[in-house]
Coordinates of C-alpha atoms in Angstrom, one line a residue:
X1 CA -6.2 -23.0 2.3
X2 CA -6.6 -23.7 6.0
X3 CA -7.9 -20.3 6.6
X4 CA -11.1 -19.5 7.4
X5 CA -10.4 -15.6 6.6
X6 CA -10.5 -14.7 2.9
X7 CA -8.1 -13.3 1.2
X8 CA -9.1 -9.6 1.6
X9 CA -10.8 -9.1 5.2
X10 CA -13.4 -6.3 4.5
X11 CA -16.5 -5.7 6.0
X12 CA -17.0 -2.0 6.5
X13 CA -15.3 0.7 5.0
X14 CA -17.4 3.7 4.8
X15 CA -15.5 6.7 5.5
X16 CA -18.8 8.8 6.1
X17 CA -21.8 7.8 7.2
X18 CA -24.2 6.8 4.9
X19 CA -26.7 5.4 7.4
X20 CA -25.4 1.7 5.6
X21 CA -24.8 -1.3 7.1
X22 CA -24.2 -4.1 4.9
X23 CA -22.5 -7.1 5.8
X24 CA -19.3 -8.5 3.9
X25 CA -19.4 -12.0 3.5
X26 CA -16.4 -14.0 1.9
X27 CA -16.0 -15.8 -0.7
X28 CA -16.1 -19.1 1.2
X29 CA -19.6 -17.5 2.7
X30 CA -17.7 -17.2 6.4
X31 CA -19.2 -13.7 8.2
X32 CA -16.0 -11.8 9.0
X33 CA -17.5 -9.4 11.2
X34 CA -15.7 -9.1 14.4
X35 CA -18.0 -6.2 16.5
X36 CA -21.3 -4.7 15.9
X37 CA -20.1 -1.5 17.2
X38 CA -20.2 1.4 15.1
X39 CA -17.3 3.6 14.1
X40 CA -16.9 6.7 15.0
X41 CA -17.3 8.9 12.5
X42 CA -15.2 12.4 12.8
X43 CA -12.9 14.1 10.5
X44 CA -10.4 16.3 10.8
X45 CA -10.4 18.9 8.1
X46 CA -14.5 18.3 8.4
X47 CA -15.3 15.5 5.2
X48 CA -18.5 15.4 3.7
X49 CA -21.5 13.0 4.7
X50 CA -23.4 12.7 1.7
X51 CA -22.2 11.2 -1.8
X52 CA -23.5 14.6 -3.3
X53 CA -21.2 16.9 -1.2
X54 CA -18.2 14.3 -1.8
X55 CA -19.0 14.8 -6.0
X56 CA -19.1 18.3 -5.4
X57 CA -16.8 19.5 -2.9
X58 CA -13.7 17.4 -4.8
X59 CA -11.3 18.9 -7.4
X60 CA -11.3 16.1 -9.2
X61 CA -12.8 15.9 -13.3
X62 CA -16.0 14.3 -13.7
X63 CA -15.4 12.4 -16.7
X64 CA -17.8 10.4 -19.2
X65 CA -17.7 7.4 -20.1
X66 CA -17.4 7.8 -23.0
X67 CA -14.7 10.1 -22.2
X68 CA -12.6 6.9 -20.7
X69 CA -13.7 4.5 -23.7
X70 CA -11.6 6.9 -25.9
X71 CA -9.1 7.3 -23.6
X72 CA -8.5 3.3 -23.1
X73 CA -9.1 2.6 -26.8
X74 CA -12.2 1.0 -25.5
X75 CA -11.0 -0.6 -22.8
X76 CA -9.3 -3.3 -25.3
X77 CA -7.6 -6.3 -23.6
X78 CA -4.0 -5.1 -24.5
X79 CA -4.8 -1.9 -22.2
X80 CA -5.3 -3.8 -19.1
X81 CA -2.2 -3.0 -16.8
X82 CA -3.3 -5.3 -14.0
X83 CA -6.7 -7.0 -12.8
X84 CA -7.9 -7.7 -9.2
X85 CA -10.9 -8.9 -7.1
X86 CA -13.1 -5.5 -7.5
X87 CA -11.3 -4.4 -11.4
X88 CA -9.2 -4.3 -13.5
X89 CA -6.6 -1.2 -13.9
X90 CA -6.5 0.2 -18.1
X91 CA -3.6 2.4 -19.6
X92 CA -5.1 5.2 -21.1
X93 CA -3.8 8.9 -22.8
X94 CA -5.7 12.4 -22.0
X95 CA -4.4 15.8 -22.9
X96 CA -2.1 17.6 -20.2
X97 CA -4.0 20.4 -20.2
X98 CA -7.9 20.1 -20.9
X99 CA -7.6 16.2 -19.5
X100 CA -10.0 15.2 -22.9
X101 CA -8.8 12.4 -24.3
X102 CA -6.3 11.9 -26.3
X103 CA -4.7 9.4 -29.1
X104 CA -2.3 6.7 -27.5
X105 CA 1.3 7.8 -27.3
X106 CA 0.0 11.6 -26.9
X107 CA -0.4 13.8 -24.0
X108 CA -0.2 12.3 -20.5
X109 CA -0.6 8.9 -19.5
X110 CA -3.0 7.7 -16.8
X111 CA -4.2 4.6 -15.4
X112 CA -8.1 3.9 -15.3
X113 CA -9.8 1.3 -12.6
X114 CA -12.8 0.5 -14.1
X115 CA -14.7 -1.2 -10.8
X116 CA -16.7 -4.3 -11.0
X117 CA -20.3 -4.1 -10.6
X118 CA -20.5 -5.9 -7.0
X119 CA -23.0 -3.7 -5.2
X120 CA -22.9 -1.2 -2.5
X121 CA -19.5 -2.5 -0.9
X122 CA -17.5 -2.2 -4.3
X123 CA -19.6 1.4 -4.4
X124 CA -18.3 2.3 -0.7
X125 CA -15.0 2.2 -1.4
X126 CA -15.1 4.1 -5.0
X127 CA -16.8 6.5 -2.8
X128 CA -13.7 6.4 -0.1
X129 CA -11.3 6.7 -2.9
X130 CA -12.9 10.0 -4.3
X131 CA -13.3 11.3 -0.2
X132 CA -9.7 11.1 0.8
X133 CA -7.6 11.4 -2.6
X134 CA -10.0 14.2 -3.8
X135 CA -9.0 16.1 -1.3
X136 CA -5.5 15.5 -0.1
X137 CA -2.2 16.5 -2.0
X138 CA 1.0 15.1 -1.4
X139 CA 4.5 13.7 -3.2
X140 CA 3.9 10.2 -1.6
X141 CA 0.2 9.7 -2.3
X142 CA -0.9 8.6 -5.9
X143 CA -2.7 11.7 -7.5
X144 CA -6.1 10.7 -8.6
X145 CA -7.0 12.8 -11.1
X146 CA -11.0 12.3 -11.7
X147 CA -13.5 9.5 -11.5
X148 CA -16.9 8.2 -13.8
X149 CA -20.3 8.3 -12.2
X150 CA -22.7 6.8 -14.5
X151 CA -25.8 4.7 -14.6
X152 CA -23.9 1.3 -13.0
X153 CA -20.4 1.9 -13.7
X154 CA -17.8 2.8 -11.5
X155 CA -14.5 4.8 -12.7
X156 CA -11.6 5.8 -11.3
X157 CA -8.6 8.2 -13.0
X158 CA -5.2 8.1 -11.7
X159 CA -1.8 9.2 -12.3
X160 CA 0.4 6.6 -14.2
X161 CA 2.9 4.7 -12.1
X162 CA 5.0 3.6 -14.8
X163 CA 7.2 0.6 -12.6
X164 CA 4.3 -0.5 -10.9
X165 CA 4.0 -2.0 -6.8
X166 CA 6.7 -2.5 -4.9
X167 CA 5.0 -6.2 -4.5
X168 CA 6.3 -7.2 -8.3
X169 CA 10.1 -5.7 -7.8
X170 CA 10.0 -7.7 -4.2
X171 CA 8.3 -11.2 -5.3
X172 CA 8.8 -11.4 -9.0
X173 CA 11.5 -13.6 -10.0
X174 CA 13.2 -13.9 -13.4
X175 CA 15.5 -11.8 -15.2
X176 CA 12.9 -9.2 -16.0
X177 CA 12.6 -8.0 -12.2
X178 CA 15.4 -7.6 -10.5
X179 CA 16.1 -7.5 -6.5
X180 CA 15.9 -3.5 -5.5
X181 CA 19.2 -2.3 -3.8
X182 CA 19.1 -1.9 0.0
X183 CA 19.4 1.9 -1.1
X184 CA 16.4 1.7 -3.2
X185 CA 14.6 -0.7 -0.6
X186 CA 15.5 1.8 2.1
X187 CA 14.4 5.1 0.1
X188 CA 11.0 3.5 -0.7
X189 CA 10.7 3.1 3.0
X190 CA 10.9 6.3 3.8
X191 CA 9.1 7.3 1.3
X192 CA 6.2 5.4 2.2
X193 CA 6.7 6.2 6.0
X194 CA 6.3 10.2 4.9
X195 CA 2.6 8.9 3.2
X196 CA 1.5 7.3 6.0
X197 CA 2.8 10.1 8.6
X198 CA 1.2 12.5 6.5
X199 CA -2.1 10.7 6.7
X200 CA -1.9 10.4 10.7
X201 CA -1.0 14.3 11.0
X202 CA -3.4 16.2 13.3
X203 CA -4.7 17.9 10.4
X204 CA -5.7 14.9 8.4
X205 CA -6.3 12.1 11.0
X206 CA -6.4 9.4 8.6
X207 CA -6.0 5.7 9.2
X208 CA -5.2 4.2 5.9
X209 CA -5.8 0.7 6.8
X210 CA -4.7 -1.7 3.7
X211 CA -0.6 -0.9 4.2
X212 CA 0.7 -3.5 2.0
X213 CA 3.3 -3.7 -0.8
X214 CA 0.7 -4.4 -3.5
X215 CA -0.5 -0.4 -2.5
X216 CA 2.8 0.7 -3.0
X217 CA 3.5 2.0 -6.4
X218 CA 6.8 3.7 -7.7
X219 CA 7.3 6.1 -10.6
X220 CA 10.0 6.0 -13.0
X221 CA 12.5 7.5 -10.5
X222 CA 11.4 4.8 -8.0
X223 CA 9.7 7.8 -6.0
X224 CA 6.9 5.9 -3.7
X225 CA 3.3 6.3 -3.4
X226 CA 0.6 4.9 -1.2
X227 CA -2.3 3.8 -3.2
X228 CA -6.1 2.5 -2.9
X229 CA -7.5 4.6 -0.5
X230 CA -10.8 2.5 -0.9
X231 CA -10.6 1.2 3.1
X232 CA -9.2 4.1 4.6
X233 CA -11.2 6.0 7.2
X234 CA -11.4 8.6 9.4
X235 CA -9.3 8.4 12.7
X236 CA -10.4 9.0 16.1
X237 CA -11.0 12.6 17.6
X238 CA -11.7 13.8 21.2
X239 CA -11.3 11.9 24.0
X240 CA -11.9 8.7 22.0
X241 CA -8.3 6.7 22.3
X242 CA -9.7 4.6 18.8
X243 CA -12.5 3.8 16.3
X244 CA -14.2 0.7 16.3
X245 CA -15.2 -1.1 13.4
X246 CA -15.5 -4.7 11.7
X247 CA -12.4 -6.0 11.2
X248 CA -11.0 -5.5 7.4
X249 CA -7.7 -5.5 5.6
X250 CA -5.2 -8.0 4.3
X251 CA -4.4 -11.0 5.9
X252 CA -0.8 -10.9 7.3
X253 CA -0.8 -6.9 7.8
X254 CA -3.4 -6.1 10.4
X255 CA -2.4 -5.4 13.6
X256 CA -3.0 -8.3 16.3
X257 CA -5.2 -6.2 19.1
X258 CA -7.3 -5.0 15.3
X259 CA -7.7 -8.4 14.9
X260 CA -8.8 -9.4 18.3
X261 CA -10.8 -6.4 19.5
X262 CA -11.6 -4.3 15.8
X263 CA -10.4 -1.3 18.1
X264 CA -8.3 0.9 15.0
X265 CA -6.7 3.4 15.8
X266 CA -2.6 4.7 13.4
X267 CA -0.8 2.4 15.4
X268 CA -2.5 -0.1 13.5
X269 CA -1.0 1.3 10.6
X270 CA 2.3 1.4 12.1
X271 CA 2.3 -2.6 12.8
X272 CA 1.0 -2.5 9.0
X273 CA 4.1 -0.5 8.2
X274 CA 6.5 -3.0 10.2
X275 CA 5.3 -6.1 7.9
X276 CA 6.4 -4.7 5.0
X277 CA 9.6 -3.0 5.9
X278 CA 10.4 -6.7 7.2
X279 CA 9.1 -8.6 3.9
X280 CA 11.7 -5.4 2.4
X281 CA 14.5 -6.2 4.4
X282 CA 14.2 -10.4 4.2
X283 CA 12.7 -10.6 0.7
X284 CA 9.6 -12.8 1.8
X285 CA 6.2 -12.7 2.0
X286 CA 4.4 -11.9 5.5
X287 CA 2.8 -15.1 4.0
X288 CA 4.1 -18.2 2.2
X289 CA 2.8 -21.7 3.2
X290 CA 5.3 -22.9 0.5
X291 CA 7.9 -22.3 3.5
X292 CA 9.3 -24.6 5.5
X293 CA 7.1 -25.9 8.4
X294 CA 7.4 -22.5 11.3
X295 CA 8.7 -20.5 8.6
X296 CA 5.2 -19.5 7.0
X297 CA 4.1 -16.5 9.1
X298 CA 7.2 -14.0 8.2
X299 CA 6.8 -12.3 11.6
X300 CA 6.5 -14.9 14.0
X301 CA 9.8 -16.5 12.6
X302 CA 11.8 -13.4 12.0
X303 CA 10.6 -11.7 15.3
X304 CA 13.5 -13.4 17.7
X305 CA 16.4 -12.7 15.4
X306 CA 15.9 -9.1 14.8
X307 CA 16.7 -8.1 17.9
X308 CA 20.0 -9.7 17.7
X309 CA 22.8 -8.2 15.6
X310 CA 24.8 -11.9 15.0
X311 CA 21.7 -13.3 14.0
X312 CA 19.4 -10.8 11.8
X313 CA 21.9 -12.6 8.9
X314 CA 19.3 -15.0 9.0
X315 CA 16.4 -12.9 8.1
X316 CA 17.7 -10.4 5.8
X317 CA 17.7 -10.8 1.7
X318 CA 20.8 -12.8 0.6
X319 CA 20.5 -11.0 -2.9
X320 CA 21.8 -8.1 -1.0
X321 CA 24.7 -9.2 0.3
X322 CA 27.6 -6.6 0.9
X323 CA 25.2 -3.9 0.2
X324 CA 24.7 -2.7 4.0
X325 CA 26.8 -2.5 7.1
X326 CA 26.1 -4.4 10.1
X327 CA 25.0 -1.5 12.2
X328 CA 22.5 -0.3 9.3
X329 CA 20.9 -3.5 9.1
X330 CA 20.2 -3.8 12.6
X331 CA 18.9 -0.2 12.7
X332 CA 16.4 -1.2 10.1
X333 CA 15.8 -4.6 12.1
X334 CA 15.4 -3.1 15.7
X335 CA 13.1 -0.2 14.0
X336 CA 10.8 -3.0 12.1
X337 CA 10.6 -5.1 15.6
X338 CA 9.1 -1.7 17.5
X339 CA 6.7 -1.2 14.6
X340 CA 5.4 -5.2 15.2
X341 CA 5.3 -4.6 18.7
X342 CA 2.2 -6.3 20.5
X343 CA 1.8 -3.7 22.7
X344 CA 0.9 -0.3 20.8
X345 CA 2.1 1.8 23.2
X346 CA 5.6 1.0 22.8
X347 CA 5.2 1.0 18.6
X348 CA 7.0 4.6 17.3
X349 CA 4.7 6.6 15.4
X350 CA 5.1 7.7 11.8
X351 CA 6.9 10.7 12.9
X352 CA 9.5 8.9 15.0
X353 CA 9.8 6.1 11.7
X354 CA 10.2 9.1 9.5
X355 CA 13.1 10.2 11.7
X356 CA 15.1 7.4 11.5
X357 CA 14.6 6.4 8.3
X358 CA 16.1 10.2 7.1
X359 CA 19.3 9.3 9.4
X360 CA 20.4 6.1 7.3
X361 CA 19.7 8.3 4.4
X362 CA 22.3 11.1 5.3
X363 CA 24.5 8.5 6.5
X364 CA 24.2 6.7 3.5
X365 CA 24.9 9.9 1.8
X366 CA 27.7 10.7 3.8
X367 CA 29.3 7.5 3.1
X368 CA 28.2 6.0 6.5
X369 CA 28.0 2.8 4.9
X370 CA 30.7 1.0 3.0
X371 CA 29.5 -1.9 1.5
X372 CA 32.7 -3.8 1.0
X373 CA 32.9 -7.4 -0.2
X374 CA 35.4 -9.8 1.6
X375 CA 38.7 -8.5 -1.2
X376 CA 37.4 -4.8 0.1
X377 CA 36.1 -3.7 -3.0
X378 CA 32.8 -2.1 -3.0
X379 CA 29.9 -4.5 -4.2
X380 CA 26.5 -3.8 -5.7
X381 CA 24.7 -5.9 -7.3
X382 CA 21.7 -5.0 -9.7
X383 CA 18.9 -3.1 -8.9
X384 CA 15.3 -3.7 -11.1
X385 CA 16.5 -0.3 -11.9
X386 CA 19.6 -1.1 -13.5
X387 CA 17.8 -3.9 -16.0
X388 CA 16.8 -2.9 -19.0
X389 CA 17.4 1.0 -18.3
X390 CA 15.3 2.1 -21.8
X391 CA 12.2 0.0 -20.8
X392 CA 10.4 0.0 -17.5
X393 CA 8.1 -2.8 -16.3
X394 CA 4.4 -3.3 -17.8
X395 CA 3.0 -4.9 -14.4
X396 CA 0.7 -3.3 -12.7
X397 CA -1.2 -3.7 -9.1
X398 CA -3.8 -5.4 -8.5
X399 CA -6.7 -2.6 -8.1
X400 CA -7.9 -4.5 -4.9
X401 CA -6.3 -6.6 -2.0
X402 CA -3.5 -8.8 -3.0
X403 CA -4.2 -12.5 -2.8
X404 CA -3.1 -14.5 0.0
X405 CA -0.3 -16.3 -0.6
X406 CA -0.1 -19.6 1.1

């Protein structure tokens, strides 16, 4: 591909320390380790160190396996909602209440990652997902709901997202998937901005550190919520201005002085943050070698017109034509060019993104913005919302980093 990265860059994602320190080596074989230093290691509410106190101090079920082969029919092949480099994701059905399983079509549905069995990396991050999720609570964070310990296999039990990632209703073309309205592009926004901010908080301290559209899943209201907690980690604490650590994520999202330096800190997230709200706003990928030659790193060609209000035209989705007013699209393009900022110090944080995101809202609400065509009637074209009202889409994410498009 004419990168020597792999798809996913991951090296070390221990959010505790386990006294492990295993090298990840991509598929090509190329060490992706950029620093030998070892992260710093604090968490604010204190996390548990060991795997045992993780288990145990969680609220999450401990179910059987052969609790989640009823609940997935077995995991037959017409379950599988989606499939990735570490899983694959299976629909399953458990009782509201007692969370046993249940017959398909009854009770609740959930969605079950069953993990490949790659060792202590794919173990790590099982691990992180239990950590974080089992112990944080909030409207933009996917519920996880229990996990499977036993012998070799590797389980994870989450609330059903029923329209999938953000990533399909962006990308996928066809008549299935429709474009999401700037409205809907714009609420899913700020609902993910209220995840991350969440995460950052002084009480949790939490860099999520995979910010992507794939880990972006919406319910049936389009309500977002940040997914895959498996390379999250603890943020710093102190004195300490950042953690350090190898160098992991998805190519196209990390944050440049990350890349250089594997110095993480939110702001990383925040650069994160500004690659998706720009592949939101413009309809691309952050990358696409099928471009036209300068055109296949979405931020280094969008960069110079978004801070221009005659020529952000030229970056923004042309499926959403006469949806937006001038001034809203270049709040939305100046906000997106502070968040890709090389310089961290002058990237907002979560909080400030938050903000603004809530202002378009209420003027949206308020009428602020008239989407008028050229005749002066109001336009709006289809939503993936408005398709097929009585059916909503079977795709799921991929339980792992997204590929790399090139």
């Amino acid at each position: 591909m004419g990168i020597c990265w792999s798809n996913q860059i991951k090296a070390e994602s221990s959010p505790f320390n386990t006294g492990l320190n295993s090298k990840h080596v991509s598929t090509d074989g190329t060490d992706l380790s950029r620093t030998n230093s070892k992260a710093s290691v604090v968490s604010v509410p204190p996390t548990p160190r060991s795997e045992g106190e993780i288990l145990q101090s969680s609220k999450l079920k401990s179910f059987t396996m052969a609790e989640l082969r009823t609940a997935t029919r077995n995991f037959r092949p017409d379950s599988v909602l989606g499939e990735g480099g570490f899983g694959s994701v299976f629909k399953g059905w458990i009782d509201e209440n007692s969370l046993a399983a249940a017959k398909p079509g009854t009770g609740i549905v959930i969605a079950v990652k069953r993990l490949n069995q790659d060792g202590m990396q794919g173990h790590r991050e099982w691990l992180a997902e239990v950590n974080f999720l089992g112990q944080f609570s909030h409207p933009h964070l996917v519920r996880l709901i229990g996990y499977c310990l036993e012998d070799e296999h590797r389980l994870l039990v989450y609330e059903f997202m029923p329209r999938g990632s953000l990533e399909n209703h962006l990308f996928r073309r066809g008549s299935y998937f429709q474009p999401l309205s700037w409205s809907l592009r714009l609420k899913v926004a700020l609902d993910a901005a209220k995840g991350l901010a969440f995460l950052h908080s002084d009480e949790n301290k939490v860099i999520y550190r995979d910010f992507k559209t794939s880990n972006i899943l919406l319910d049936s209201s389009y309500n977002a919520k940040l997914s895959d907690f498996g390379l999250a980690k603890d943020g710093p604490t102190g004195d300490k201005s950042h953690v350090s650590t190898r160098v992991m994520g998805t190519y196209g999202y990390a944050a440049p002085e990350y890349l250089a330096t594997g110095h993480l800190t939110t702001k990383s997230d925040v650069y994160s943050f500004g690659v998706v709200l720009l592949e939101m706003i413009s309809g691309k990928r952050a990358v696409d070698k099928n471009r036209p030659s300068g055109e296949h790193n979405l931020v280094e060609w969008a960069k110079p017109y978004l801070a221009n209000k005659r020529k952000i035209f030229r970056v923004l989705d042309s499926r959403l034509e006469g949806q937006y007013s001038t001034d809203e699209a270049y709040t939305v393009a100046t906000l997106a060019l502070r968040c890709l900022s090389t310089e961290i110090k002058y990237r907002p944080n979560m909080n400030q993104v938050v903000t603004i995101l809530e202002q378009l809202q209420v003027s949206n609400v308020n009428g602020g913005n008239q989407d008028t065509n050229v005749n002066g009637s109001r336009t709006r074209r289809k939503s993936a919302g408005d398709a097929n009202p009585g059916r909503t889409p079977t795709a799921y994410p991929r339980p792992s980093a997204s590929p790399l498009y090139t």
